[in-house]
Amino acid sequence: MKKLLPYMLFLIAIIGFMTGQQSAGAEGSVVIHKVIQDTVILEEPSASSTELAELAKNSFVTVTKASKGWAYIQTLGQEGYVKSDVLAKVKPKGYLLAAKGGTTLFTAPSQHAQKIGHLYEGRILFVYGTAPGGWSFVQYGEDVGYIATNTLKKPTAIKQQINAKDGAVLRLTASPSGEILGTLANKTIVQSYTTLAGWTYVEAGEQQGYIKAAELTDILNRQVYNKGKPVAKGESKRVALTFDDGPSAKVTPQILAILKKYNAKATFFMIGQNVASHQAVVQQVYQDGHEIGNHTWNHQNLVSLPMVAVKQQVAQTSNAIYAAIGQYPTVFRPPYGATNEQVRSIMTIPSILWSIDTLDWKHHNPDKILTYVRANVQDGSIILMHDIHQTTANGLENVLLYLQKQGYEFVTVSEILQ
């Protein structure tokens, strides 16, 4: 069988307008399926019909209608019928397009393929699958095609609540003209991921899409955590590596390089004045897929400050982080671990302490960092280090090697709490 080129882009066909009362889904009117075996496209829904083209396994197609064992699809320059049993519907996963300036959308997984258009930074894309060579098949609204996988990152969720008397209209794209997917009722609890030009991408159960950012309100989160949630039996143990007091122009990039080498994710609790001074480093932390937390503006003991000063310490830092990456921090760590009910009363994100203090700030000995970790680590541990000490960067690789050999997965704080 003479095959078409695999991974060919399939054009989008609009199959109807969805009203605000319809249930929202990731795809909106675009229904993507994966081809699970080589097949042919036929002119009519009959095995004896004229063959129009061949369709390769692992391609992605747009299905516009299906009945009686046949599906009508559209492809690049071709459309017709295939047997329904050669297709499998794929549930997409939402990923944030984190590449600065966005990225190019291609018809196939190659830099030499035809360019379809440009997708912009800060959007949540639906990823249906990957192709060899570091490519992902994605959808944003009615734009479908391939982009480089390294332009994507897993987004971090913040729990919020709908604050709109008549509910919030959910749209497929971040635009008032975006396709309407449904309406989220007032007081609905949602997971919000990213805000783009006044629109926030949210998920509520099976419903997902963009709503106006002004129709969301924070849920007070006054909880304090010093360890994560243990995993279910049979799953990989997890630890959360955390780094305080940065970013440092010298040390933080070294730590990022080591983390990347081991495919490890971490959480960086940043000092606001350092964020303002080293925005490029903050952006690199974010683009590498790590979580960013608030560690106050200049590391003062919050329990000794008046409330107006506490609010300023927190707000000024959150604003600095937003100015650097276009997203607010998702977690907070009080300097020295000093907190009380009054301090927590202003928080809308979790306060994170730790279960292992490596004391790297005190001994400045690379080998001792591993000693403290080895003696205390367990599933769900939150490990405290600092990305402002060269000795911490010097000792980090041995820590990662040890934990990796012990079967630990490296996750962010928000992930280890879930």
PDB file of C-alpha atoms in Angstrom, residues 36-301:
ATOM      1  CA  ILE A  36      -4.788   3.457  14.761  1.00  0.00           C
ATOM      2  CA  GLN A  37      -4.007   1.486  11.588  1.00  0.00           C
ATOM      3  CA  ASP A  38      -3.149   2.159   7.958  1.00  0.00           C
ATOM      4  CA  THR A  39      -6.309   2.621   5.924  1.00  0.00           C
ATOM      5  CA  VAL A  40      -7.776   4.280   2.834  1.00  0.00           C
ATOM      6  CA  ILE A  41     -10.083   7.238   2.344  1.00  0.00           C
ATOM      7  CA  LEU A  42     -13.156   6.364   0.279  1.00  0.00           C
ATOM      8  CA  GLU A  43     -15.486   8.540  -1.758  1.00  0.00           C
ATOM      9  CA  GLU A  44     -18.624   6.972  -0.237  1.00  0.00           C
ATOM     10  CA  PRO A  45     -19.324   4.999   2.974  1.00  0.00           C
ATOM     11  CA  SER A  46     -18.945   1.656   1.228  1.00  0.00           C
ATOM     12  CA  ALA A  47     -16.107  -0.824   0.952  1.00  0.00           C
ATOM     13  CA  SER A  48     -16.645  -0.947  -2.803  1.00  0.00           C
ATOM     14  CA  SER A  49     -16.417   2.833  -3.203  1.00  0.00           C
ATOM     15  CA  THR A  50     -13.612   4.602  -5.063  1.00  0.00           C
ATOM     16  CA  GLU A  51     -10.358   4.955  -3.121  1.00  0.00           C
ATOM     17  CA  LEU A  52      -9.273   8.590  -2.875  1.00  0.00           C
ATOM     18  CA  ALA A  53      -6.092   8.406  -0.801  1.00  0.00           C
ATOM     19  CA  GLU A  54      -4.255   6.390   1.806  1.00  0.00           C
ATOM     20  CA  LEU A  55      -4.072   7.320   5.464  1.00  0.00           C
ATOM     21  CA  ALA A  56      -1.120   6.392   7.656  1.00  0.00           C
ATOM     22  CA  LYS A  57      -1.263   4.995  11.179  1.00  0.00           C
ATOM     23  CA  ASN A  58      -0.669   7.565  13.941  1.00  0.00           C
ATOM     24  CA  SER A  59      -2.004  10.429  11.854  1.00  0.00           C
ATOM     25  CA  PHE A  60      -4.534  12.792  13.426  1.00  0.00           C
ATOM     26  CA  VAL A  61      -7.782  13.570  11.641  1.00  0.00           C
ATOM     27  CA  THR A  62     -10.773  15.862  11.992  1.00  0.00           C
ATOM     28  CA  VAL A  63     -14.052  13.959  12.111  1.00  0.00           C
ATOM     29  CA  THR A  64     -17.096  15.934  11.004  1.00  0.00           C
ATOM     30  CA  LYS A  65     -19.766  13.229  11.213  1.00  0.00           C
ATOM     31  CA  ALA A  66     -20.064   9.536  11.940  1.00  0.00           C
ATOM     32  CA  SER A  67     -22.809   6.929  11.568  1.00  0.00           C
ATOM     33  CA  LYS A  68     -23.338   3.242  10.856  1.00  0.00           C
ATOM     34  CA  GLY A  69     -19.675   2.346  11.231  1.00  0.00           C
ATOM     35  CA  TRP A  70     -18.315   5.095   8.982  1.00  0.00           C
ATOM     36  CA  ALA A  71     -16.703   8.457   9.731  1.00  0.00           C
ATOM     37  CA  TYR A  72     -16.457  11.415   7.391  1.00  0.00           C
ATOM     38  CA  ILE A  73     -13.086  13.117   7.710  1.00  0.00           C
ATOM     39  CA  GLN A  74     -11.198  15.971   6.127  1.00  0.00           C
ATOM     40  CA  THR A  75      -7.483  15.955   5.398  1.00  0.00           C
ATOM     41  CA  LEU A  76      -5.043  18.300   3.751  1.00  0.00           C
ATOM     42  CA  GLY A  77      -6.420  18.539   0.233  1.00  0.00           C
ATOM     43  CA  GLN A  78      -8.655  15.510   0.688  1.00  0.00           C
ATOM     44  CA  GLU A  79     -11.878  14.431   2.381  1.00  0.00           C
ATOM     45  CA  GLY A  80     -13.970  11.317   2.454  1.00  0.00           C
ATOM     46  CA  TYR A  81     -15.002   8.283   4.449  1.00  0.00           C
ATOM     47  CA  VAL A  82     -13.086   5.784   6.567  1.00  0.00           C
ATOM     48  CA  LYS A  83     -14.269   2.920   8.729  1.00  0.00           C
ATOM     49  CA  SER A  84     -14.940   4.155  12.260  1.00  0.00           C
ATOM     50  CA  ASP A  85     -13.004   1.284  13.821  1.00  0.00           C
ATOM     51  CA  VAL A  86      -9.685   2.585  12.446  1.00  0.00           C
ATOM     52  CA  LEU A  87     -10.093   5.764  14.509  1.00  0.00           C
ATOM     53  CA  ALA A  88      -9.734   6.393  18.215  1.00  0.00           C
ATOM     54  CA  LYS A  89     -10.856   9.572  19.932  1.00  0.00           C
ATOM     55  CA  VAL A  90      -8.012  11.113  21.936  1.00  0.00           C
ATOM     56  CA  LYS A  91      -8.595  13.036  25.141  1.00  0.00           C
ATOM     57  CA  PRO A  92      -6.336  16.081  24.973  1.00  0.00           C
ATOM     58  CA  LYS A  93      -4.287  17.519  27.792  1.00  0.00           C
ATOM     59  CA  GLY A  94      -3.954  21.243  28.374  1.00  0.00           C
ATOM     60  CA  TYR A  95      -0.446  22.689  28.210  1.00  0.00           C
ATOM     61  CA  LEU A  96       0.744  26.262  28.431  1.00  0.00           C
ATOM     62  CA  LEU A  97       2.578  27.738  25.454  1.00  0.00           C
ATOM     63  CA  ALA A  98       5.543  29.169  27.332  1.00  0.00           C
ATOM     64  CA  ALA A  99       7.951  30.057  24.518  1.00  0.00           C
ATOM     65  CA  LYS A 100       8.738  33.764  24.562  1.00  0.00           C
ATOM     66  CA  GLY A 101       7.014  35.347  21.578  1.00  0.00           C
ATOM     67  CA  GLY A 102       5.055  32.172  20.839  1.00  0.00           C
ATOM     68  CA  THR A 103       5.788  29.578  18.166  1.00  0.00           C
ATOM     69  CA  THR A 104       5.036  28.559  14.582  1.00  0.00           C
ATOM     70  CA  LEU A 105       2.307  26.052  13.732  1.00  0.00           C
ATOM     71  CA  PHE A 106       3.263  23.543  10.997  1.00  0.00           C
ATOM     72  CA  THR A 107       1.332  21.081   8.853  1.00  0.00           C
ATOM     73  CA  ALA A 108       3.702  18.250   9.778  1.00  0.00           C
ATOM     74  CA  PRO A 109       6.344  17.550  12.443  1.00  0.00           C
ATOM     75  CA  SER A 110       9.192  19.242  10.611  1.00  0.00           C
ATOM     76  CA  GLN A 111      10.732  22.685  10.360  1.00  0.00           C
ATOM     77  CA  HIS A 112      10.547  22.206   6.591  1.00  0.00           C
ATOM     78  CA  ALA A 113       6.784  21.605   6.569  1.00  0.00           C
ATOM     79  CA  GLN A 114       4.286  24.220   5.460  1.00  0.00           C
ATOM     80  CA  LYS A 115       3.677  26.966   8.014  1.00  0.00           C
ATOM     81  CA  ILE A 116       0.016  27.390   8.970  1.00  0.00           C
ATOM     82  CA  GLY A 117       0.299  30.319  11.326  1.00  0.00           C
ATOM     83  CA  HIS A 118       1.585  31.557  14.660  1.00  0.00           C
ATOM     84  CA  LEU A 119       0.400  30.709  18.176  1.00  0.00           C
ATOM     85  CA  TYR A 120       1.108  33.274  20.850  1.00  0.00           C
ATOM     86  CA  GLU A 121       2.709  32.930  24.267  1.00  0.00           C
ATOM     87  CA  GLY A 122       0.459  32.457  27.299  1.00  0.00           C
ATOM     88  CA  ARG A 123      -2.285  30.410  25.643  1.00  0.00           C
ATOM     89  CA  ILE A 124      -3.425  27.001  26.816  1.00  0.00           C
ATOM     90  CA  LEU A 125      -3.168  24.534  23.932  1.00  0.00           C
ATOM     91  CA  PHE A 126      -4.772  21.101  23.774  1.00  0.00           C
ATOM     92  CA  VAL A 127      -2.145  18.448  23.085  1.00  0.00           C
ATOM     93  CA  TYR A 128      -3.417  15.248  21.428  1.00  0.00           C
ATOM     94  CA  GLY A 129      -0.161  13.393  21.011  1.00  0.00           C
ATOM     95  CA  THR A 130       3.479  13.569  20.073  1.00  0.00           C
ATOM     96  CA  ALA A 131       5.548  12.704  17.023  1.00  0.00           C
ATOM     97  CA  PRO A 132       9.222  11.661  16.773  1.00  0.00           C
ATOM     98  CA  GLY A 133      11.752  14.442  16.796  1.00  0.00           C
ATOM     99  CA  GLY A 134      10.225  16.514  19.610  1.00  0.00           C
ATOM    100  CA  TRP A 135       6.878  17.539  18.083  1.00  0.00           C
ATOM    101  CA  SER A 136       3.362  17.744  19.516  1.00  0.00           C
ATOM    102  CA  PHE A 137       0.022  17.763  17.699  1.00  0.00           C
ATOM    103  CA  VAL A 138      -1.987  20.623  19.196  1.00  0.00           C
ATOM    104  CA  GLN A 139      -5.206  22.569  18.893  1.00  0.00           C
ATOM    105  CA  TYR A 140      -6.070  26.138  19.835  1.00  0.00           C
ATOM    106  CA  GLY A 141      -9.593  27.082  18.831  1.00  0.00           C
ATOM    107  CA  GLU A 142      -9.857  25.992  15.209  1.00  0.00           C
ATOM    108  CA  ASP A 143      -6.095  26.065  14.609  1.00  0.00           C
ATOM    109  CA  VAL A 144      -4.634  22.572  14.480  1.00  0.00           C
ATOM    110  CA  GLY A 145      -1.136  21.380  13.653  1.00  0.00           C
ATOM    111  CA  TYR A 146       2.339  20.603  14.974  1.00  0.00           C
ATOM    112  CA  ILE A 147       4.598  22.673  17.193  1.00  0.00           C
ATOM    113  CA  ALA A 148       7.885  21.932  18.951  1.00  0.00           C
ATOM    114  CA  THR A 149       7.216  20.132  22.236  1.00  0.00           C
ATOM    115  CA  ASN A 150       9.849  22.179  24.074  1.00  0.00           C
ATOM    116  CA  THR A 151       7.695  25.300  23.683  1.00  0.00           C
ATOM    117  CA  LEU A 152       5.110  23.781  26.055  1.00  0.00           C
ATOM    118  CA  LYS A 153       4.999  23.449  29.826  1.00  0.00           C
ATOM    119  CA  LYS A 154       2.598  21.856  32.247  1.00  0.00           C
ATOM    120  CA  PRO A 155       0.586  24.662  33.838  1.00  0.00           C
ATOM    121  CA  THR A 156       0.054  25.099  37.570  1.00  0.00           C
ATOM    122  CA  ALA A 157      -3.511  25.469  38.804  1.00  0.00           C
ATOM    123  CA  ILE A 158      -4.935  27.905  41.337  1.00  0.00           C
ATOM    124  CA  LYS A 159      -8.320  27.185  42.881  1.00  0.00           C
ATOM    125  CA  GLN A 160     -10.742  30.079  42.346  1.00  0.00           C
ATOM    126  CA  GLN A 161     -14.482  30.723  42.293  1.00  0.00           C
ATOM    127  CA  ILE A 162     -16.895  32.163  39.725  1.00  0.00           C
ATOM    128  CA  ASN A 163     -18.066  35.607  40.819  1.00  0.00           C
ATOM    129  CA  ALA A 164     -20.747  36.506  38.262  1.00  0.00           C
ATOM    130  CA  LYS A 165     -24.431  36.741  39.167  1.00  0.00           C
ATOM    131  CA  ASP A 166     -25.621  35.271  35.870  1.00  0.00           C
ATOM    132  CA  GLY A 167     -22.703  32.894  35.530  1.00  0.00           C
ATOM    133  CA  ALA A 168     -19.581  33.134  33.405  1.00  0.00           C
ATOM    134  CA  VAL A 169     -19.707  32.387  29.680  1.00  0.00           C
ATOM    135  CA  LEU A 170     -17.094  29.798  28.772  1.00  0.00           C
ATOM    136  CA  ARG A 171     -15.386  30.247  25.393  1.00  0.00           C
ATOM    137  CA  LEU A 172     -13.084  28.117  23.294  1.00  0.00           C
ATOM    138  CA  THR A 173     -10.536  30.911  22.834  1.00  0.00           C
ATOM    139  CA  ALA A 174      -9.468  33.990  24.791  1.00  0.00           C
ATOM    140  CA  SER A 175     -11.694  36.356  22.864  1.00  0.00           C
ATOM    141  CA  PRO A 176     -15.234  37.785  23.079  1.00  0.00           C
ATOM    142  CA  SER A 177     -15.801  36.254  19.638  1.00  0.00           C
ATOM    143  CA  GLY A 178     -14.558  32.822  20.715  1.00  0.00           C
ATOM    144  CA  GLU A 179     -16.959  29.922  20.281  1.00  0.00           C
ATOM    145  CA  ILE A 180     -19.320  29.601  23.264  1.00  0.00           C
ATOM    146  CA  LEU A 181     -18.909  26.269  25.049  1.00  0.00           C
ATOM    147  CA  GLY A 182     -21.257  26.769  27.959  1.00  0.00           C
ATOM    148  CA  THR A 183     -21.891  28.763  31.118  1.00  0.00           C
ATOM    149  CA  LEU A 184     -20.339  28.196  34.548  1.00  0.00           C
ATOM    150  CA  ALA A 185     -22.782  29.002  37.318  1.00  0.00           C
ATOM    151  CA  ASN A 186     -22.042  31.634  39.950  1.00  0.00           C
ATOM    152  CA  LYS A 187     -20.009  30.259  42.904  1.00  0.00           C
ATOM    153  CA  THR A 188     -18.654  27.340  40.828  1.00  0.00           C
ATOM    154  CA  ILE A 189     -15.206  26.297  42.049  1.00  0.00           C
ATOM    155  CA  VAL A 190     -12.699  26.150  39.182  1.00  0.00           C
ATOM    156  CA  GLN A 191      -9.030  25.487  38.605  1.00  0.00           C
ATOM    157  CA  SER A 192      -7.518  28.512  36.845  1.00  0.00           C
ATOM    158  CA  TYR A 193      -4.259  28.190  34.923  1.00  0.00           C
ATOM    159  CA  THR A 194      -3.317  31.278  32.958  1.00  0.00           C
ATOM    160  CA  THR A 195      -4.597  34.787  32.279  1.00  0.00           C
ATOM    161  CA  LEU A 196      -4.235  36.320  28.830  1.00  0.00           C
ATOM    162  CA  ALA A 197      -5.377  39.847  27.944  1.00  0.00           C
ATOM    163  CA  GLY A 198      -8.195  39.780  30.474  1.00  0.00           C
ATOM    164  CA  TRP A 199      -9.205  36.145  29.867  1.00  0.00           C
ATOM    165  CA  THR A 200      -8.456  33.222  32.174  1.00  0.00           C
ATOM    166  CA  TYR A 201      -8.330  29.570  31.173  1.00  0.00           C
ATOM    167  CA  VAL A 202     -10.257  27.461  33.693  1.00  0.00           C
ATOM    168  CA  GLU A 203     -11.360  23.893  34.258  1.00  0.00           C
ATOM    169  CA  ALA A 204     -14.409  22.741  36.214  1.00  0.00           C
ATOM    170  CA  GLY A 205     -14.856  18.980  35.986  1.00  0.00           C
ATOM    171  CA  GLU A 206     -15.246  18.128  32.291  1.00  0.00           C
ATOM    172  CA  GLN A 207     -15.798  21.781  31.372  1.00  0.00           C
ATOM    173  CA  GLN A 208     -12.818  23.797  30.240  1.00  0.00           C
ATOM    174  CA  GLY A 209     -12.190  27.006  28.354  1.00  0.00           C
ATOM    175  CA  TYR A 210     -11.721  30.753  28.767  1.00  0.00           C
ATOM    176  CA  ILE A 211     -13.801  33.159  30.842  1.00  0.00           C
ATOM    177  CA  LYS A 212     -13.361  36.831  31.638  1.00  0.00           C
ATOM    178  CA  ALA A 213     -10.753  37.208  34.375  1.00  0.00           C
ATOM    179  CA  ALA A 214     -12.961  39.768  36.128  1.00  0.00           C
ATOM    180  CA  GLU A 215     -15.551  37.031  36.725  1.00  0.00           C
ATOM    181  CA  LEU A 216     -13.203  35.132  39.055  1.00  0.00           C
ATOM    182  CA  THR A 217     -12.458  35.662  42.711  1.00  0.00           C
ATOM    183  CA  ASP A 218      -9.840  34.106  44.967  1.00  0.00           C
ATOM    184  CA  ILE A 219     -10.680  31.471  47.542  1.00  0.00           C
ATOM    185  CA  LEU A 220      -8.937  32.189  50.800  1.00  0.00           C
ATOM    186  CA  ASN A 221      -6.314  29.549  51.447  1.00  0.00           C
ATOM    187  CA  ARG A 222      -4.955  29.870  54.961  1.00  0.00           C
ATOM    188  CA  GLN A 223      -3.539  26.369  55.208  1.00  0.00           C
ATOM    189  CA  VAL A 224       0.101  25.678  55.997  1.00  0.00           C
ATOM    190  CA  TYR A 225       1.858  22.588  54.631  1.00  0.00           C
ATOM    191  CA  ASN A 226       5.164  21.053  55.667  1.00  0.00           C
ATOM    192  CA  LYS A 227       4.899  17.838  53.671  1.00  0.00           C
ATOM    193  CA  GLY A 228       3.161  16.454  50.629  1.00  0.00           C
ATOM    194  CA  LYS A 229       0.521  13.829  50.096  1.00  0.00           C
ATOM    195  CA  PRO A 230       1.866  10.247  49.958  1.00  0.00           C
ATOM    196  CA  VAL A 231       1.257   8.413  46.699  1.00  0.00           C
ATOM    197  CA  ALA A 232      -0.913   5.349  46.302  1.00  0.00           C
ATOM    198  CA  LYS A 233       0.678   1.942  46.675  1.00  0.00           C
ATOM    199  CA  GLY A 234       2.661   0.957  43.598  1.00  0.00           C
ATOM    200  CA  GLU A 235       3.215   4.502  42.342  1.00  0.00           C
ATOM    201  CA  SER A 236       6.575   6.311  42.314  1.00  0.00           C
ATOM    202  CA  LYS A 237       7.567   8.078  45.504  1.00  0.00           C
ATOM    203  CA  ARG A 238       7.763  11.858  45.229  1.00  0.00           C
ATOM    204  CA  VAL A 239       9.815  14.682  46.709  1.00  0.00           C
ATOM    205  CA  ALA A 240       9.535  18.430  46.202  1.00  0.00           C
ATOM    206  CA  LEU A 241      12.839  20.275  45.905  1.00  0.00           C
ATOM    207  CA  THR A 242      12.495  23.919  46.937  1.00  0.00           C
ATOM    208  CA  PHE A 243      14.951  26.800  46.639  1.00  0.00           C
ATOM    209  CA  ASP A 244      14.621  30.025  48.643  1.00  0.00           C
ATOM    210  CA  ASP A 245      15.940  33.599  48.495  1.00  0.00           C
ATOM    211  CA  GLY A 246      16.775  33.836  44.780  1.00  0.00           C
ATOM    212  CA  PRO A 247      16.978  34.318  42.024  1.00  0.00           C
ATOM    213  CA  SER A 248      20.739  34.711  41.807  1.00  0.00           C
ATOM    214  CA  ALA A 249      22.290  35.775  38.522  1.00  0.00           C
ATOM    215  CA  LYS A 250      25.181  33.361  39.123  1.00  0.00           C
ATOM    216  CA  VAL A 251      23.864  30.368  41.098  1.00  0.00           C
ATOM    217  CA  THR A 252      20.277  29.956  39.881  1.00  0.00           C
ATOM    218  CA  PRO A 253      21.288  29.234  36.231  1.00  0.00           C
ATOM    219  CA  GLN A 254      23.685  26.543  37.476  1.00  0.00           C
ATOM    220  CA  ILE A 255      20.901  24.920  39.470  1.00  0.00           C
ATOM    221  CA  LEU A 256      18.562  25.083  36.478  1.00  0.00           C
ATOM    222  CA  ALA A 257      21.132  23.290  34.320  1.00  0.00           C
ATOM    223  CA  ILE A 258      21.522  20.490  36.879  1.00  0.00           C
ATOM    224  CA  LEU A 259      17.751  20.102  37.267  1.00  0.00           C
ATOM    225  CA  LYS A 260      17.343  19.890  33.492  1.00  0.00           C
ATOM    226  CA  LYS A 261      20.014  17.191  33.300  1.00  0.00           C
ATOM    227  CA  TYR A 262      17.924  14.989  35.604  1.00  0.00           C
ATOM    228  CA  ASN A 263      14.545  16.056  34.220  1.00  0.00           C
ATOM    229  CA  ALA A 264      13.708  17.325  37.708  1.00  0.00           C
ATOM    230  CA  LYS A 265      11.083  19.956  38.505  1.00  0.00           C
ATOM    231  CA  ALA A 266      11.365  22.205  41.541  1.00  0.00           C
ATOM    232  CA  THR A 267       9.758  25.199  43.236  1.00  0.00           C
ATOM    233  CA  PHE A 268      11.612  28.491  43.619  1.00  0.00           C
ATOM    234  CA  PHE A 269      10.466  30.806  46.427  1.00  0.00           C
ATOM    235  CA  MET A 270      11.693  34.175  45.228  1.00  0.00           C
ATOM    236  CA  ILE A 271      12.532  37.425  46.975  1.00  0.00           C
ATOM    237  CA  GLY A 272      10.705  40.278  45.259  1.00  0.00           C
ATOM    238  CA  GLN A 273      13.647  42.664  45.021  1.00  0.00           C
ATOM    239  CA  ASN A 274      15.740  39.892  43.434  1.00  0.00           C
ATOM    240  CA  VAL A 275      12.953  39.214  40.947  1.00  0.00           C
ATOM    241  CA  ALA A 276      12.964  42.865  39.924  1.00  0.00           C
ATOM    242  CA  SER A 277      16.754  42.810  39.488  1.00  0.00           C
ATOM    243  CA  HIS A 278      16.987  39.500  37.595  1.00  0.00           C
ATOM    244  CA  GLN A 279      13.897  39.214  35.401  1.00  0.00           C
ATOM    245  CA  ALA A 280      15.698  37.184  32.741  1.00  0.00           C
ATOM    246  CA  VAL A 281      16.580  34.510  35.310  1.00  0.00           C
ATOM    247  CA  VAL A 282      12.966  34.429  36.548  1.00  0.00           C
ATOM    248  CA  GLN A 283      11.805  33.911  32.988  1.00  0.00           C
ATOM    249  CA  GLN A 284      14.248  31.033  32.513  1.00  0.00           C
ATOM    250  CA  VAL A 285      12.995  29.348  35.700  1.00  0.00           C
ATOM    251  CA  TYR A 286       9.445  29.652  34.393  1.00  0.00           C
ATOM    252  CA  GLN A 287      10.248  28.513  30.853  1.00  0.00           C
ATOM    253  CA  ASP A 288      12.019  25.427  32.217  1.00  0.00           C
ATOM    254  CA  GLY A 289       8.724  24.359  33.779  1.00  0.00           C
ATOM    255  CA  HIS A 290       9.444  25.053  37.442  1.00  0.00           C
ATOM    256  CA  GLU A 291       6.984  26.535  39.920  1.00  0.00           C
ATOM    257  CA  ILE A 292       7.507  30.039  41.277  1.00  0.00           C
ATOM    258  CA  GLY A 293       6.513  31.020  44.792  1.00  0.00           C
ATOM    259  CA  ASN A 294       6.360  34.262  46.777  1.00  0.00           C
ATOM    260  CA  HIS A 295       8.969  34.696  49.546  1.00  0.00           C
ATOM    261  CA  THR A 296       8.235  38.368  50.371  1.00  0.00           C
ATOM    262  CA  TRP A 297       9.972  41.476  49.094  1.00  0.00           C
ATOM    263  CA  ASN A 298      13.076  41.566  51.290  1.00  0.00           C
ATOM    264  CA  HIS A 299      12.882  38.580  53.637  1.00  0.00           C
ATOM    265  CA  GLN A 300      11.503  40.191  56.765  1.00  0.00           C
ATOM    266  CA  ASN A 301       9.934  38.311  59.673  1.00  0.00           C
TER     267      ASN A 301
END
